[in-house]
Short mmCIF file of C-alpha atoms in Angstrom, two decimals:
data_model
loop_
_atom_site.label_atom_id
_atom_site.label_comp_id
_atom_site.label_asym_id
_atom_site.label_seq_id
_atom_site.Cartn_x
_atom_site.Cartn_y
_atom_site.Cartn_z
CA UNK A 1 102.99 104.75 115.37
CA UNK A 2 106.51 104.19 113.69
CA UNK A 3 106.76 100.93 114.43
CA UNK A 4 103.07 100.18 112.91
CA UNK A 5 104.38 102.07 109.70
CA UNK A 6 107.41 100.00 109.64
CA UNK A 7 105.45 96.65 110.08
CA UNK A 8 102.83 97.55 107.08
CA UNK A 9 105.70 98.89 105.08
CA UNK A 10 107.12 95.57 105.32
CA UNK A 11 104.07 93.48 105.08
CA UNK A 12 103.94 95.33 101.86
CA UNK A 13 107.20 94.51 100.73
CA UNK A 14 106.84 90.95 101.34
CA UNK A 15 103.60 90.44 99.11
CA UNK A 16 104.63 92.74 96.23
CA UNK A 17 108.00 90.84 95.91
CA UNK A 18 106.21 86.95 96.25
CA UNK A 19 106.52 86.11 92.95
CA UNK A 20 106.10 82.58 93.99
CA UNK A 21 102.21 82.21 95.27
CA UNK A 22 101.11 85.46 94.01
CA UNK A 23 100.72 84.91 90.11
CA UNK A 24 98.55 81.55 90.91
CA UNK A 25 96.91 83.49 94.07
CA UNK A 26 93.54 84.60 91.73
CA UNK A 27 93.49 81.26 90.15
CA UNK A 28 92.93 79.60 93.30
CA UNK A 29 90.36 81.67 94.58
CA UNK A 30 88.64 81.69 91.71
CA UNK A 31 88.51 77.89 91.97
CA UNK A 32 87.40 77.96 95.83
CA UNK A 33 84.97 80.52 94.46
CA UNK A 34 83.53 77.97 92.09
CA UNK A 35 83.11 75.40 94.68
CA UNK A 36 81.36 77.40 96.97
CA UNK A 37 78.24 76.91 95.36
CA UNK A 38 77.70 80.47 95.29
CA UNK A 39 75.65 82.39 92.22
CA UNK A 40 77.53 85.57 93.14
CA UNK A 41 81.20 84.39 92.44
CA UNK A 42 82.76 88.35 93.19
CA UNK A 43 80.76 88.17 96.73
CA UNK A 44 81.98 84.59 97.03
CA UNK A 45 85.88 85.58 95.70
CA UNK A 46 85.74 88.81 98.42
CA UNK A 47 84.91 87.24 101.55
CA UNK A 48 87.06 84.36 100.48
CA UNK A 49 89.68 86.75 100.37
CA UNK A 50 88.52 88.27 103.76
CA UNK A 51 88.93 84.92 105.32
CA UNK A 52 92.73 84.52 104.01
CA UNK A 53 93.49 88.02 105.37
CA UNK A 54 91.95 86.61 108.70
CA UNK A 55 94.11 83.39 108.16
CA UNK A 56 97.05 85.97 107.97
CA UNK A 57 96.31 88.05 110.91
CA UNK A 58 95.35 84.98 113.08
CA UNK A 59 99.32 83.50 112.64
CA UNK A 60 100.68 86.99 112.51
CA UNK A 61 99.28 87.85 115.93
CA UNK A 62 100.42 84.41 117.61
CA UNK A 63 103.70 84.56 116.31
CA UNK A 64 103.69 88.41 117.22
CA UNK A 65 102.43 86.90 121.06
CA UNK A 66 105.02 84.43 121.38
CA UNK A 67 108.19 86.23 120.42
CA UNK A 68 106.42 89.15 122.94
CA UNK A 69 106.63 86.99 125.71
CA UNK A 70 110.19 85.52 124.79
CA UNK A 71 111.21 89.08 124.52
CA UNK A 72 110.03 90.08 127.99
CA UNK A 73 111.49 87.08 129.27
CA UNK A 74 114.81 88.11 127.94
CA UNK A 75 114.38 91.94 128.74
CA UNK A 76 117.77 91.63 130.65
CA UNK A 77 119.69 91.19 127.80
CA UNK A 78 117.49 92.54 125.10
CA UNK A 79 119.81 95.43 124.94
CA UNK A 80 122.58 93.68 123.97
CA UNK A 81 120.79 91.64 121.47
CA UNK A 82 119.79 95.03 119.38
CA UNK A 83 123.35 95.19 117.38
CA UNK A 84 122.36 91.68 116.48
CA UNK A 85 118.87 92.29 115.30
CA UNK A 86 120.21 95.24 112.69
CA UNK A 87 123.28 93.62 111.45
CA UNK A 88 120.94 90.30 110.25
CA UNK A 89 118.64 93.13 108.87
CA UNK A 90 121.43 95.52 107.41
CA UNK A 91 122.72 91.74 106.10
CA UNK A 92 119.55 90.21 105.22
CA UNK A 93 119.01 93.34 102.98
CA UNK A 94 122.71 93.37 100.97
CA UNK A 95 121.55 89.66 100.01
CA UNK A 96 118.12 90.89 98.23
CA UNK A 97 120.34 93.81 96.91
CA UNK A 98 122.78 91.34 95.04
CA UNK A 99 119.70 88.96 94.32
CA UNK A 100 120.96 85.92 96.90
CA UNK A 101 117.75 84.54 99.01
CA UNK A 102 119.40 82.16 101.58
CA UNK A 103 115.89 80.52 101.66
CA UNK A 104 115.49 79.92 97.71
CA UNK A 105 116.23 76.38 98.43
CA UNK A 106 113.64 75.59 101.17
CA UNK A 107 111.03 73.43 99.74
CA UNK A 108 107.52 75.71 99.24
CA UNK A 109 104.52 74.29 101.96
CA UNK A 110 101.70 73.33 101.04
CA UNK A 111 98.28 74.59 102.90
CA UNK A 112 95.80 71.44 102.35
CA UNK A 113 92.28 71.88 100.55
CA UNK A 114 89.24 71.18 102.37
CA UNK A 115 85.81 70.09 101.74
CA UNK A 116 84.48 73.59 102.88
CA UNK A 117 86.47 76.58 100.52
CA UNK A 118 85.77 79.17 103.24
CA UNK A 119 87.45 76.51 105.96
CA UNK A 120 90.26 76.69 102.76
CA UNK A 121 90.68 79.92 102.40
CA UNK A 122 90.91 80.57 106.39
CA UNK A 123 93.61 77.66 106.53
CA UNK A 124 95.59 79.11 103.68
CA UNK A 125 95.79 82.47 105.27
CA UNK A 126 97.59 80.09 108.35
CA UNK A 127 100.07 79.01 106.06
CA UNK A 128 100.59 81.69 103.59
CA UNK A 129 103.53 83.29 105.40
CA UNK A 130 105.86 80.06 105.88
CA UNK A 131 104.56 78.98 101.98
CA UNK A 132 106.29 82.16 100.78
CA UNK A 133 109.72 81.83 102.78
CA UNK A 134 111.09 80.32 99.95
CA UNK A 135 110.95 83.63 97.88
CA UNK A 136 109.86 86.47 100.28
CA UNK A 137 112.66 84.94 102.95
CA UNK A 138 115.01 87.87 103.72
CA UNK A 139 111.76 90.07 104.43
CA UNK A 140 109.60 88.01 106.74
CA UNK A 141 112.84 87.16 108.57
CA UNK A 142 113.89 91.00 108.89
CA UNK A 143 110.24 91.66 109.90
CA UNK A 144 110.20 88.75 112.74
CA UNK A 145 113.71 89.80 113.26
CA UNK A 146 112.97 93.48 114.10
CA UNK A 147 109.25 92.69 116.02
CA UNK A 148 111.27 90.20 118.46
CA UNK A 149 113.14 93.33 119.48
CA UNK A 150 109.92 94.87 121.08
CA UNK A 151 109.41 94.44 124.51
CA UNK A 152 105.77 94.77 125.74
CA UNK A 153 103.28 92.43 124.84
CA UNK A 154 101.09 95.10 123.32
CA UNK A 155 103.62 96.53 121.34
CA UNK A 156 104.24 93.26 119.96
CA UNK A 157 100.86 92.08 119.30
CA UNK A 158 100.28 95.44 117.45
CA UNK A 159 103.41 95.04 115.46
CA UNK A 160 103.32 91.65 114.14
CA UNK A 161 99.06 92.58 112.71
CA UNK A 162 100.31 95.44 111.26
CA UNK A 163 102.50 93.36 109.02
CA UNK A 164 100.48 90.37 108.80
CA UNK A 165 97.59 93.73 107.51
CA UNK A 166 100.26 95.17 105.05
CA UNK A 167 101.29 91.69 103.93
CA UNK A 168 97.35 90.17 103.49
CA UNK A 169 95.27 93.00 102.42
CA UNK A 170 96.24 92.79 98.36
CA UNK A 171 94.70 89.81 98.63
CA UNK A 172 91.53 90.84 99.51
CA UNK A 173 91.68 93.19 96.91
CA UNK A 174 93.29 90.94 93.72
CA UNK A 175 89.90 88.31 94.03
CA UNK A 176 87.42 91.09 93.25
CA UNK A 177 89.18 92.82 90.20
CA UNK A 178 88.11 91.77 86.97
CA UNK A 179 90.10 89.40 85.61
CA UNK A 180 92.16 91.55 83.10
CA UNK A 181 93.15 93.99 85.88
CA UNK A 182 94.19 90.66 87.40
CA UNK A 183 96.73 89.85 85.02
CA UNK A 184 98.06 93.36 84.17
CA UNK A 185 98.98 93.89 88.15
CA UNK A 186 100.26 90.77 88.74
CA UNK A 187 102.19 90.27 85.29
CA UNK A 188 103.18 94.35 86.32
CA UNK A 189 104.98 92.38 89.49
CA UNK A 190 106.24 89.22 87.62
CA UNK A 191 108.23 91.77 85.33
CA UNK A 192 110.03 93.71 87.79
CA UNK A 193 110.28 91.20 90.40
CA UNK A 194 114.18 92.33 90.38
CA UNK A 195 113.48 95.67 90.66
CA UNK A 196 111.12 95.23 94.04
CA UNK A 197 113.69 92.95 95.35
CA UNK A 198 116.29 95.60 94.98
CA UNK A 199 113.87 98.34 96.47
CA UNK A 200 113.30 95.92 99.93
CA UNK A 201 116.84 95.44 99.95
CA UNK A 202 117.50 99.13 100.29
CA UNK A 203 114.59 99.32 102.27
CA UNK A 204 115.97 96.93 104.84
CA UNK A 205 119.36 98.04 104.58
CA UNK A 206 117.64 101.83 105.75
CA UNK A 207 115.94 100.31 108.84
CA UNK A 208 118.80 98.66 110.17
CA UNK A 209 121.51 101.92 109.90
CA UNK A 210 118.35 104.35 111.25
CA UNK A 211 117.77 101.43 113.89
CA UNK A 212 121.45 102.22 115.27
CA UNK A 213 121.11 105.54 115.01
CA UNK A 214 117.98 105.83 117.22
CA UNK A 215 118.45 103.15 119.33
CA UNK A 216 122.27 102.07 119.91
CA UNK A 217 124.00 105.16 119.65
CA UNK A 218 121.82 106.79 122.51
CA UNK A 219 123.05 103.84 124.19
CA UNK A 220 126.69 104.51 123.79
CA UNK A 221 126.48 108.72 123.68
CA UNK A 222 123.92 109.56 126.13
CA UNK A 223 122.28 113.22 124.67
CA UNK A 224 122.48 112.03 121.71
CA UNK A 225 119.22 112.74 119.90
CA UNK A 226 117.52 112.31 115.92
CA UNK A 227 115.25 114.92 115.44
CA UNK A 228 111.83 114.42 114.10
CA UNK A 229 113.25 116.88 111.58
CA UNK A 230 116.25 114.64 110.92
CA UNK A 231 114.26 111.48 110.39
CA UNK A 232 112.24 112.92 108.29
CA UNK A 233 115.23 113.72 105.94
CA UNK A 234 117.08 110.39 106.62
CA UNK A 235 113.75 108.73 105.07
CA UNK A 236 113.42 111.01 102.12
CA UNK A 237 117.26 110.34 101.54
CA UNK A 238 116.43 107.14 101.34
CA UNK A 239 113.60 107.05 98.63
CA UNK A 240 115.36 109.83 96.19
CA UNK A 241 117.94 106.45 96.50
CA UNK A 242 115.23 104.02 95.86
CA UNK A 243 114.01 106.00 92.54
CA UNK A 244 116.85 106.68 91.68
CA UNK A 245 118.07 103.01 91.61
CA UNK A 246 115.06 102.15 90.04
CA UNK A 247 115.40 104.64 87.32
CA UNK A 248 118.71 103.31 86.60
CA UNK A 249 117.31 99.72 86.61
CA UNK A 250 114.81 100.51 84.17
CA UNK A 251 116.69 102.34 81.92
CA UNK A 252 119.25 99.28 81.40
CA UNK A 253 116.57 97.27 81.00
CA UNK A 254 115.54 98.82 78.39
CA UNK A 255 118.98 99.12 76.52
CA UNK A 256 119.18 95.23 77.13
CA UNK A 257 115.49 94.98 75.43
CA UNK A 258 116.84 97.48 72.39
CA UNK A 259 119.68 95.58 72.13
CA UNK A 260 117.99 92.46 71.92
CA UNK A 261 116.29 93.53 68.58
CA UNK A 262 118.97 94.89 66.91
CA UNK A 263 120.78 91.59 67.33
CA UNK A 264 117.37 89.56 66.13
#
């Protein structure tokens, strides 16, 4: 059940902070919409959305599948391989807290458009997570990172749709809105881009430490032992620290904005 909640927290994460594909996500449906020859655009514009969440899940799942069976191949020495998988997450997360993305320089894929816009829309879903590795990078990695660390099959298949369900279901949801609600949520995003990149850095930076601590330190000091108690805390430690970073954030924004018009 954790590890679900992890894997939709950080399918979440991922979409909220692609400010890449995102803002021109309703666009394009809308225009697949169009073309599907459809009186009822919204009906169209939903199930076209339904079939890029299914494009999601489909990849999610086989990538989920294949690192499951590396995994088990590996089991030996998974063990050993756990100090690894936090320190690229603890690492991965320090970069989106000081605004680096390793992967800003990748060049964005492109999913190709079909005759058919459901066929489109399906196909797009395939290729939405590697289009958005030049922005939403540090996050998919982490994710992949963390679900190649799970050893059954099962586990892994459940992980890896879990994210791909966290990361796909806004957009389902953004193709049915009315167009003003549209703009408001994803201009709401555009804004404080910064802000939700700081937030998944801490975010990652939290699952990597409580990954030692549950995980490796058993390891090294057998008895040792995090209450359900305790990680409840731990987590609630760590969003006070989120809003409280992002109160800070937003309050120097809006000095900078003040003191933008007093120099105009």
């Amino acid at each position: 059940m954790e590890q679900w909640l992890l894997a939709f927290t950080l399918g979440n994460a991922a979409i909220l902070t692609n400010a890449c594909l995102l803002p021109l996500y309703p666009g394009l449906m809308a225009f697949l919409a169009g073309n599907a020859n459809n009186e009822r655009a919204r009906e169209a514009s939903a199930l076209l959305g339904v079939l890029v969440l299914a494009g999601i899940l489909t990849m999610m799942v086989f990538i989920g599948g294949v690192l499951a069976l590396l995994s088990a191949s590996f089991g030996s020495v998974l063990t050993y391989l756990l100090p690894i998988i936090y320190a690229v997450v603890i690492i991965l997360g320090l970069l989106m807290l000081t605004g680096r993305n390793p992967f800003a320089t990748l060049q964005t894929a492109q999913a190709p458009m079909l005759r058919n816009p459901y066929i489109t829309a399906y196909v797009y879903g395939l290729f939405f997570g590697p289009m958005t590795l030049p922005c939403t990078g540090p996050i998919i990695l982490s994710a992949f990172t963390l679900g190649s660390g799970i050893g059954t099959l099962a586990s892994g298949l459940s992980y890896f749709f879990f994210f791909g369900l966290g990361f796909g279901w806004p957009l389902v949801l953004l193709p049915v809105l009315a167009m003003p609600f549209q703009r408001r949520i994803v201009g709401w995003l555009s804004r404080n881009h910064d802000l939700l990149n700081i937030a998944s850095g801490i975010l990652l930076i939290a699952v990597g430490i409580f990954g030692i601590i549950t995980e490796l330190l058993p390891q090294y000091q057998p008895g040792f032992y995090l209450t359900p108690t305790a990680q409840l805390v731990y987590w609630a430690v760590v969003a006070i620290i989120t809003v409280a970073v992002a109160v800070v954030y937003h309050n120097q924004q809006v000095a900078k904005e003040k003191t933008s018009e007093t120099a105009a």
